Short mmCIF file of C-alpha atoms in Angstrom, two decimals:
data_model
loop_
_atom_site.label_atom_id
_atom_site.label_comp_id
_atom_site.label_asym_id
_atom_site.label_seq_id
_atom_site.Cartn_x
_atom_site.Cartn_y
_atom_site.Cartn_z
CA MET S 12 -31.01 20.22 -36.25
CA SER S 13 -30.31 18.03 -39.46
CA ARG S 14 -29.23 14.52 -38.05
CA THR S 15 -25.28 15.29 -39.42
CA ARG S 16 -24.95 18.81 -37.11
CA LEU S 17 -26.27 16.42 -34.29
CA LEU S 18 -24.09 13.66 -34.34
CA GLN S 19 -20.70 15.98 -34.67
CA PHE S 20 -22.24 18.71 -31.35
CA THR S 21 -21.63 15.17 -30.30
CA VAL S 22 -18.62 14.42 -31.11
CA LEU S 23 -17.82 17.80 -30.21
CA ALA S 24 -18.92 16.70 -26.79
CA LEU S 25 -17.60 13.15 -25.78
CA VAL S 26 -13.89 15.27 -26.97
CA ALA S 27 -14.05 18.07 -24.20
CA LEU S 28 -15.22 15.97 -22.05
CA LEU S 29 -12.24 13.53 -23.15
CA ALA S 30 -9.67 16.16 -22.72
CA ALA S 31 -11.08 18.08 -19.78
CA PRO S 32 -9.60 17.48 -16.10
CA ALA S 33 -10.41 14.41 -14.29
CA ALA S 34 -11.99 15.88 -10.80
CA THR S 35 -10.69 14.95 -8.33
CA ALA S 36 -11.23 12.39 -5.17
CA LYS S 37 -11.46 14.04 -2.23
CA ASP S 38 -8.37 12.06 0.15
CA GLU S 39 -9.21 9.50 1.79
CA GLU S 40 -9.79 10.24 6.05
CA PRO S 41 -6.43 8.73 7.79
CA ASN S 42 -7.38 5.74 9.98
CA PHE S 43 -6.82 5.51 13.85
CA VAL S 44 -2.95 4.95 13.25
CA GLN S 45 -2.00 7.10 10.76
CA SER S 46 -4.54 9.97 13.70
CA PHE S 47 -1.81 8.77 16.21
CA ILE S 48 1.39 8.53 14.75
CA ALA S 49 0.94 13.00 13.72
CA GLU S 50 0.12 13.23 17.28
CA VAL S 51 3.15 12.18 19.27
CA GLU S 52 6.38 12.19 18.59
CA LEU S 53 10.39 11.42 19.36
CA GLY S 54 11.48 11.61 22.98
CA LEU S 55 15.18 11.79 24.33
CA GLY S 56 16.85 7.93 24.14
CA GLN S 57 18.24 6.29 26.74
CA VAL S 58 20.73 3.60 27.17
CA ALA S 59 20.64 0.42 29.52
CA GLU S 60 23.01 -2.12 29.69
CA GLU S 61 22.16 -2.53 24.92
CA ILE S 62 19.32 -2.04 24.98
CA ILE S 63 18.11 1.62 23.32
CA ILE S 64 14.56 2.59 24.32
CA PHE S 65 12.98 6.25 22.68
CA PRO S 66 10.24 7.17 23.92
CA LEU S 67 6.83 7.88 21.93
CA ILE S 68 5.17 11.42 23.72
CA ALA S 69 1.68 12.86 23.20
CA LYS S 70 2.04 16.37 22.19
CA GLU S 71 -1.38 16.77 24.23
CA LYS S 72 -2.04 15.04 27.62
CA ARG S 73 -4.35 11.96 25.72
CA ALA S 74 -8.07 11.12 27.31
CA ARG S 75 -8.39 7.83 29.17
CA LEU S 76 -9.67 5.03 27.75
CA GLY S 77 -12.31 3.13 29.26
CA ILE S 78 -10.50 -0.51 29.06
CA GLN S 79 -9.50 -2.74 31.83
CA PRO S 80 -5.80 -2.61 31.43
CA ASN S 81 -4.89 -5.66 34.24
CA THR S 82 -5.00 -9.03 32.07
CA TRP S 83 -5.00 -10.93 35.48
CA ALA S 84 -7.60 -9.27 37.31
CA LYS S 85 -9.01 -11.07 39.62
CA ASN S 86 -12.75 -10.91 38.01
CA ILE S 87 -11.34 -12.73 35.09
CA ALA S 88 -11.37 -16.16 34.09
CA TYR S 89 -9.93 -17.75 31.03
CA SER S 90 -11.03 -21.57 30.61
CA GLU S 91 -10.60 -24.85 27.62
CA PRO S 92 -13.85 -24.41 25.06
CA ASP S 93 -15.11 -27.69 25.98
CA LEU S 94 -15.94 -27.88 21.72
CA PRO S 95 -13.02 -25.19 20.66
CA LYS S 96 -13.68 -23.62 16.66
CA LYS S 97 -9.56 -25.01 16.64
CA ARG S 98 -8.16 -27.32 19.46
CA PHE S 99 -5.38 -24.81 21.23
CA ASN S 100 -8.12 -21.74 21.36
CA VAL S 101 -8.41 -20.59 24.87
CA GLY S 102 -11.96 -19.01 26.26
CA VAL S 103 -11.23 -15.40 28.49
CA ALA S 104 -14.28 -14.57 30.16
CA ASN S 105 -14.40 -10.38 31.29
CA ASN S 106 -16.82 -10.20 34.20
CA GLU S 107 -14.43 -6.60 34.93
CA THR S 108 -16.41 -3.91 34.58
CA LYS S 109 -14.85 -2.26 31.02
CA PRO S 110 -13.48 -3.82 28.03
CA LEU S 111 -10.78 -5.81 28.23
CA LEU S 112 -7.83 -5.85 26.15
CA VAL S 113 -5.54 -9.23 25.71
CA LEU S 114 -2.17 -8.44 23.48
CA GLY S 115 -1.21 -10.68 21.49
CA GLY S 116 2.07 -12.58 22.63
CA THR S 117 0.33 -13.06 25.82
CA LEU S 118 2.11 -16.30 27.60
CA LEU S 119 -0.49 -18.78 29.47
CA GLY S 120 0.55 -21.24 31.23
CA GLY S 121 -1.47 -23.61 32.05
CA GLY S 122 -4.59 -26.14 30.72
CA GLU S 123 -3.40 -28.88 29.38
CA ARG S 124 -1.13 -27.43 27.23
CA ASP S 125 1.59 -23.75 27.95
CA ARG S 126 0.76 -21.77 24.80
CA MET S 127 0.52 -18.19 23.29
CA VAL S 128 -1.84 -15.39 21.97
CA THR S 129 -2.01 -15.00 18.61
CA GLN S 130 -3.26 -12.10 18.75
CA ASP S 131 -5.06 -8.62 20.22
CA VAL S 132 -8.62 -9.04 21.31
CA LEU S 133 -10.61 -6.72 23.03
CA VAL S 134 -13.41 -8.49 25.40
CA GLU S 135 -16.73 -6.47 25.88
CA PRO S 136 -17.82 -6.01 30.23
CA GLY S 137 -19.63 -9.53 30.99
CA GLY S 138 -18.27 -10.81 27.09
CA ARG S 139 -16.10 -14.30 26.12
CA VAL S 140 -14.24 -14.07 23.43
CA GLU S 141 -12.88 -17.92 22.57
CA ILE S 142 -9.22 -16.36 21.52
CA SER S 143 -6.20 -17.71 19.01
CA THR S 144 -3.57 -19.60 20.17
CA ILE S 145 -0.93 -21.33 19.72
CA VAL S 146 1.09 -24.08 21.53
CA SER S 147 4.30 -23.41 23.51
CA ALA S 148 5.90 -26.16 24.83
CA PRO S 149 6.30 -29.54 22.76
CA PRO S 150 4.23 -32.74 22.85
CA SER S 151 5.54 -34.24 26.02
CA GLY S 152 4.98 -31.09 27.53
CA ASN S 153 0.85 -32.10 27.75
CA ARG S 154 -0.33 -32.10 31.83
CA LYS S 155 -2.89 -35.43 31.82
CA GLU S 156 -4.80 -33.04 33.68
CA PRO S 157 -5.69 -28.96 32.57
CA VAL S 158 -4.62 -27.10 35.19
CA PRO S 159 -5.61 -23.26 36.26
CA PHE S 160 -4.23 -21.04 34.17
CA ARG S 161 -1.39 -18.26 34.58
CA LEU S 162 -0.42 -15.53 32.41
CA GLY S 163 3.01 -15.20 32.31
CA SER S 164 5.18 -12.13 33.87
CA SER S 165 6.73 -11.17 30.13
CA LEU S 166 5.47 -10.95 26.81
CA ALA S 167 6.79 -13.47 24.23
CA PRO S 168 10.00 -12.15 22.44
CA PRO S 169 9.05 -9.40 19.40
CA TYR S 170 10.12 -12.59 17.13
CA LEU S 171 8.09 -14.48 18.15
CA ARG S 172 5.08 -11.90 18.31
CA GLU S 173 5.20 -10.80 14.51
CA ARG S 174 5.49 -14.95 13.29
CA ALA S 175 2.27 -15.76 14.92
CA GLU S 176 0.55 -12.35 14.10
CA PHE S 177 1.12 -12.92 10.11
CA ASN S 178 2.07 -17.01 10.67
CA PRO S 179 0.88 -18.58 13.71
CA THR S 180 2.11 -22.62 13.21
CA ASN S 181 2.19 -24.61 16.51
CA THR S 182 5.93 -25.29 15.99
CA LEU S 183 6.72 -21.69 16.00
CA VAL S 184 7.57 -21.44 19.68
CA PRO S 185 8.81 -24.74 20.19
CA SER S 186 11.09 -24.49 17.54
CA PHE S 187 12.37 -21.00 19.15
CA VAL S 188 12.95 -22.66 22.25
CA SER S 189 14.48 -25.40 21.11
CA HIS S 190 17.13 -23.26 20.37
CA PHE S 191 17.56 -21.59 24.21
CA LEU S 192 17.75 -24.92 26.24
CA ASP S 193 20.97 -24.89 28.20
CA PHE S 194 19.99 -21.44 29.81
CA ARG S 195 17.08 -22.90 31.95
CA THR S 196 18.21 -22.79 35.68
CA ASP S 197 20.29 -25.93 37.11
CA GLY S 198 17.11 -28.72 37.21
CA ASP S 199 14.59 -27.17 35.34
CA LYS S 200 13.08 -29.88 32.74
CA ARG S 201 10.80 -28.12 30.99
CA LYS S 202 10.97 -27.50 26.99
CA SER S 203 8.35 -23.96 26.83
CA LEU S 204 8.87 -20.52 26.71
CA ALA S 205 7.92 -19.98 30.25
CA ALA S 206 11.72 -22.43 31.61
CA LEU S 207 13.47 -19.55 29.86
CA ASN S 208 10.92 -16.52 31.02
CA ALA S 209 12.23 -18.02 34.32
CA SER S 210 15.86 -18.76 33.89
CA GLU S 211 17.93 -17.36 36.91
CA GLN S 212 20.45 -17.60 34.15
CA LEU S 213 18.48 -14.78 31.35
CA ASN S 214 17.05 -12.26 34.33
CA LYS S 215 20.23 -11.74 35.71
CA LEU S 216 21.63 -10.60 33.13
CA CYS S 217 17.99 -8.26 32.78
CA VAL S 218 18.03 -6.48 36.20
CA PRO S 219 20.15 -3.71 35.49
CA CYS S 220 18.15 -2.95 32.85
CA HIS S 221 15.29 -2.72 34.32
CA ALA S 222 16.45 -0.45 37.82
CA SER S 223 18.06 1.65 35.65
CA LEU S 224 14.11 2.43 33.11
CA ALA S 225 12.23 1.68 36.20
CA SER S 226 10.57 5.56 35.73
CA PHE S 227 10.36 5.39 31.91
CA PRO S 228 6.45 5.04 32.37
CA MET S 229 6.25 8.12 34.35
CA ALA S 230 8.52 10.61 32.26
CA SER S 231 6.79 13.44 30.42
CA GLY S 232 3.51 14.19 32.79
CA GLY S 233 1.71 11.55 31.95
CA ARG S 234 2.55 12.20 28.55
CA VAL S 235 4.80 8.91 26.75
CA VAL S 236 2.01 6.62 25.53
CA GLY S 237 4.71 3.54 23.64
CA LEU S 238 8.34 3.56 22.64
CA VAL S 239 10.75 2.62 20.05
CA THR S 240 13.50 -0.39 21.36
CA ALA S 241 16.49 -1.19 19.70
CA VAL S 242 18.53 -4.39 21.12
CA ARG S 243 22.89 -4.19 20.55
CA GLY S 244 21.08 -0.77 17.99
CA ARG S 245 18.65 -3.27 15.90
CA ILE S 246 15.00 -1.73 16.03
CA ARG S 247 13.11 -4.60 17.27
CA SER S 248 9.70 -2.82 17.65
CA ILE S 249 7.42 0.19 18.01
CA GLU S 250 4.54 -0.76 20.68
CA ALA S 251 2.37 2.51 21.63
CA PHE S 252 -1.15 2.71 22.97
CA GLY S 253 -4.22 4.75 23.34
CA ASP S 254 -3.48 6.16 26.89
CA ASN S 255 0.05 6.61 29.57
CA ARG S 256 -2.09 3.61 31.79
CA LEU S 257 -2.30 1.38 29.12
CA PHE S 258 1.82 1.74 28.34
CA LYS S 259 2.07 2.01 32.17
CA ALA S 260 0.60 -1.64 32.66
CA TRP S 261 1.97 -3.31 29.71
CA PHE S 262 5.39 -2.07 29.74
CA GLU S 263 7.24 -3.89 32.56
CA PRO S 264 5.72 -8.11 30.13
CA LEU S 265 7.35 -5.38 26.89
CA LEU S 266 10.85 -4.53 28.89
CA LYS S 267 11.83 -7.99 29.43
CA SER S 268 10.61 -9.10 26.21
CA HIS S 269 13.00 -7.19 24.96
CA THR S 270 15.35 -7.68 27.08
CA PHE S 271 15.40 -11.31 27.11
CA ALA S 272 16.65 -10.67 23.19
CA ALA S 273 19.58 -9.10 24.74
CA ALA S 274 20.63 -11.11 27.49
CA ALA S 275 20.20 -14.54 24.47
CA ILE S 276 22.50 -12.72 21.77
CA ALA S 277 25.21 -11.99 25.26
CA ALA S 278 25.17 -15.64 26.47
CA LYS S 279 25.72 -16.97 22.30
CA ALA S 280 28.58 -14.44 21.89
CA LYS S 281 30.26 -15.78 25.21
CA ARG S 282 29.71 -19.42 23.94
CA LEU S 283 30.88 -18.59 20.83
CA ARG S 284 33.80 -17.20 22.33
CA LEU S 285 33.09 -13.97 21.24
CA PRO S 286 33.25 -9.66 22.20
CA VAL S 287 29.98 -8.96 23.39
CA PRO S 288 28.35 -6.88 20.26
CA GLY S 289 27.08 -3.44 21.24
CA LYS S 290 30.04 -1.97 23.06
CA GLY S 291 30.32 0.89 20.87
CA ASP S 292 30.35 4.62 21.71
CA PRO S 293 26.63 4.74 23.34
CA GLU S 294 25.53 9.06 22.47
CA LYS S 295 27.10 7.56 18.48
CA ALA S 296 24.09 4.46 18.54
CA ILE S 297 22.01 6.50 20.37
CA GLU S 298 21.87 8.74 17.04
CA GLU S 299 21.71 6.40 15.09
CA VAL S 300 18.86 4.43 16.52
CA ARG S 301 16.93 7.93 16.48
CA VAL S 302 17.26 8.17 12.72
CA LYS S 303 16.26 5.54 12.32
CA ALA S 304 13.23 5.64 14.46
CA GLN S 305 11.74 8.52 12.59
CA LYS S 306 12.14 7.09 9.61
CA LEU S 307 10.16 4.13 10.74
CA LEU S 308 7.75 6.80 12.00
CA ASP S 309 6.91 7.94 8.95
CA ALA S 310 7.22 4.93 7.13
CA LEU S 311 4.06 4.11 9.49
CA VAL S 312 2.01 6.85 7.65
CA LYS S 313 2.70 5.97 3.86
CA ALA S 314 2.48 2.35 4.91
CA ARG S 315 -0.19 0.08 2.94
CA TYR S 316 -3.52 -0.88 5.76
CA ARG S 317 -6.22 -3.89 4.67
CA ASP S 318 -8.78 -4.62 7.64
CA GLY S 319 -6.87 -7.39 10.37
CA GLU S 320 -9.46 -11.04 10.74
CA ASP S 321 -11.20 -10.34 14.52
CA ALA S 322 -11.73 -12.75 17.41
CA ALA S 323 -15.10 -13.77 16.72
CA GLY S 324 -16.70 -11.89 19.78
CA SER S 325 -13.73 -9.70 19.91
CA ILE S 326 -15.55 -5.67 20.10
CA GLY S 327 -11.57 -3.50 18.69
CA GLN S 328 -10.93 -2.86 14.64
CA SER S 329 -7.92 -4.65 13.49
CA LEU S 330 -5.63 -2.94 10.82
CA LEU S 331 -2.75 -4.96 9.37
CA LEU S 332 -0.09 -2.33 8.13
CA ARG S 333 3.28 -2.94 6.12
CA THR S 334 5.22 -0.54 4.99
CA SER S 335 7.83 -1.05 1.49
CA ASN S 336 10.69 -2.20 3.25
CA GLY S 337 9.01 -5.07 4.79
CA THR S 338 8.13 -3.72 8.19
CA ARG S 339 5.25 -5.75 9.06
CA GLY S 340 2.60 -4.68 11.94
CA VAL S 341 -0.96 -4.93 13.66
CA ALA S 342 -2.99 -2.35 15.93
CA THR S 343 -6.19 -2.54 17.29
CA GLY S 344 -9.09 0.46 17.65
CA LEU S 345 -12.18 -0.07 19.73
CA ASP S 346 -15.14 2.38 17.94
CA GLY S 347 -12.18 4.52 15.59
CA ALA S 348 -10.04 5.50 18.83
CA PHE S 349 -6.34 4.38 18.68
CA VAL S 350 -6.15 1.42 21.62
CA HIS S 351 -3.34 -0.51 20.47
CA MET S 352 -0.12 -1.07 17.64
CA ALA S 353 3.00 -3.08 17.71
CA VAL S 354 5.29 -2.56 14.63
CA PHE S 355 7.94 -5.37 13.79
CA PRO S 356 10.92 -3.86 11.60
CA TYR S 357 11.93 -6.67 8.92
CA ASP S 358 15.08 -7.79 10.25
CA PRO S 359 17.15 -11.14 8.68
CA PHE S 360 19.98 -11.19 11.50
CA GLU S 361 16.95 -11.97 13.68
CA HIS S 362 15.88 -14.87 11.94
CA ALA S 363 19.85 -16.41 11.36
CA LEU S 364 19.62 -15.28 15.43
CA PHE S 365 16.50 -17.26 16.13
CA SER S 366 15.52 -19.43 14.14
CA ARG S 367 18.94 -21.07 13.25
CA ARG S 368 21.85 -22.95 15.38
CA ILE S 369 24.83 -20.78 15.97
CA LYS S 370 27.27 -23.57 17.10
CA PRO S 371 31.08 -22.37 17.94
CA PRO S 372 33.47 -22.82 15.58
CA THR S 373 36.09 -25.56 15.16
CA ASP S 374 39.34 -23.46 15.08
CA PRO S 375 38.89 -19.62 15.94
CA ASP S 376 41.32 -18.45 13.68
CA ASP S 377 39.59 -19.96 10.61
CA GLY S 378 36.27 -17.57 10.42
CA TYR S 379 32.76 -17.67 10.97
CA GLY S 380 31.08 -20.59 8.97
CA GLU S 381 28.88 -21.73 10.45
CA ASP S 382 25.71 -18.72 8.96
CA GLY S 383 25.02 -16.37 11.18
CA ALA S 384 27.53 -16.30 13.58
CA ALA S 385 29.89 -13.17 11.68
CA GLU S 386 26.50 -11.44 11.18
CA LEU S 387 26.17 -11.88 15.22
CA GLU S 388 30.09 -10.37 15.36
CA LEU S 389 28.70 -7.26 13.88
CA SER S 390 26.05 -6.72 15.53
#
């Protein structure tokens, strides 16, 4: 074959190759979150006071994970490391026979200063992990001598958990608490989240909600593995676990973290001389939230996922997710199995409520001059 004919043949071959349709790459396998979403469905909503919750029900009963659900079990010890990698880190020793799940948002009272865990951690049996925490009290809450750690009865509110996961700072919780100091029980001078969680005023507002939802985790024959929670019509979080046993262990601390938000809004409305928001038609509210919740679940399948940064020594794998509308979340897996997920929809109202002071109007007839008050009325 002449050089000219060879060149012509080569050019024609290249043209044919470029014109051919590209080979279709095999679709990526769904990650453990996407697989979990495909295996659950939204149950019937329930209303308790201003809280609306929808159960996430597994289509088939999920096998129990071999994970220690009780963060407060007797063979688990918390301590301040002698040489921490970061000043407020806390060491967790797991002397149980199963891996230990510590949730982001867990409140630790004790040590030299009260703290809040920023991210999920899985500690192997017989293992010890240094976990990241941020302070939950101002510098005035420093103790001259450290005291034994104790766990709070509630997780931190979703507003704090989301920001601690993605942008942890030691001013976050004290700033939040400073807006609610007048809710403390008379005589309680503490300026920490522990003081708010112990508030007689807030707990009194939460009691009816807890009583009416006590049987929630046991519904559907033990197939409930999570919940979508809305406070006054606004979805605050999706929380899900790998099995019903884990969900039951964490249900009460989760519920209290949400009822705190509901009670705080009610108390602020009272101080602003506004009607308590969210007192509309319960059936209509349930249907509106159900539609939003289903859209949010569908969006999680298409969300953008990336690997999270796990604590050194943690045996879990974390995934960070973000949807197109700014909803963020984090999920934890173990050897490819789904363990836990917390998703927090973006809500500018929460920022106005929890990060800025809302003062009563100087003249009620003139409307609401302070940012957030009008939003509070509309919530």
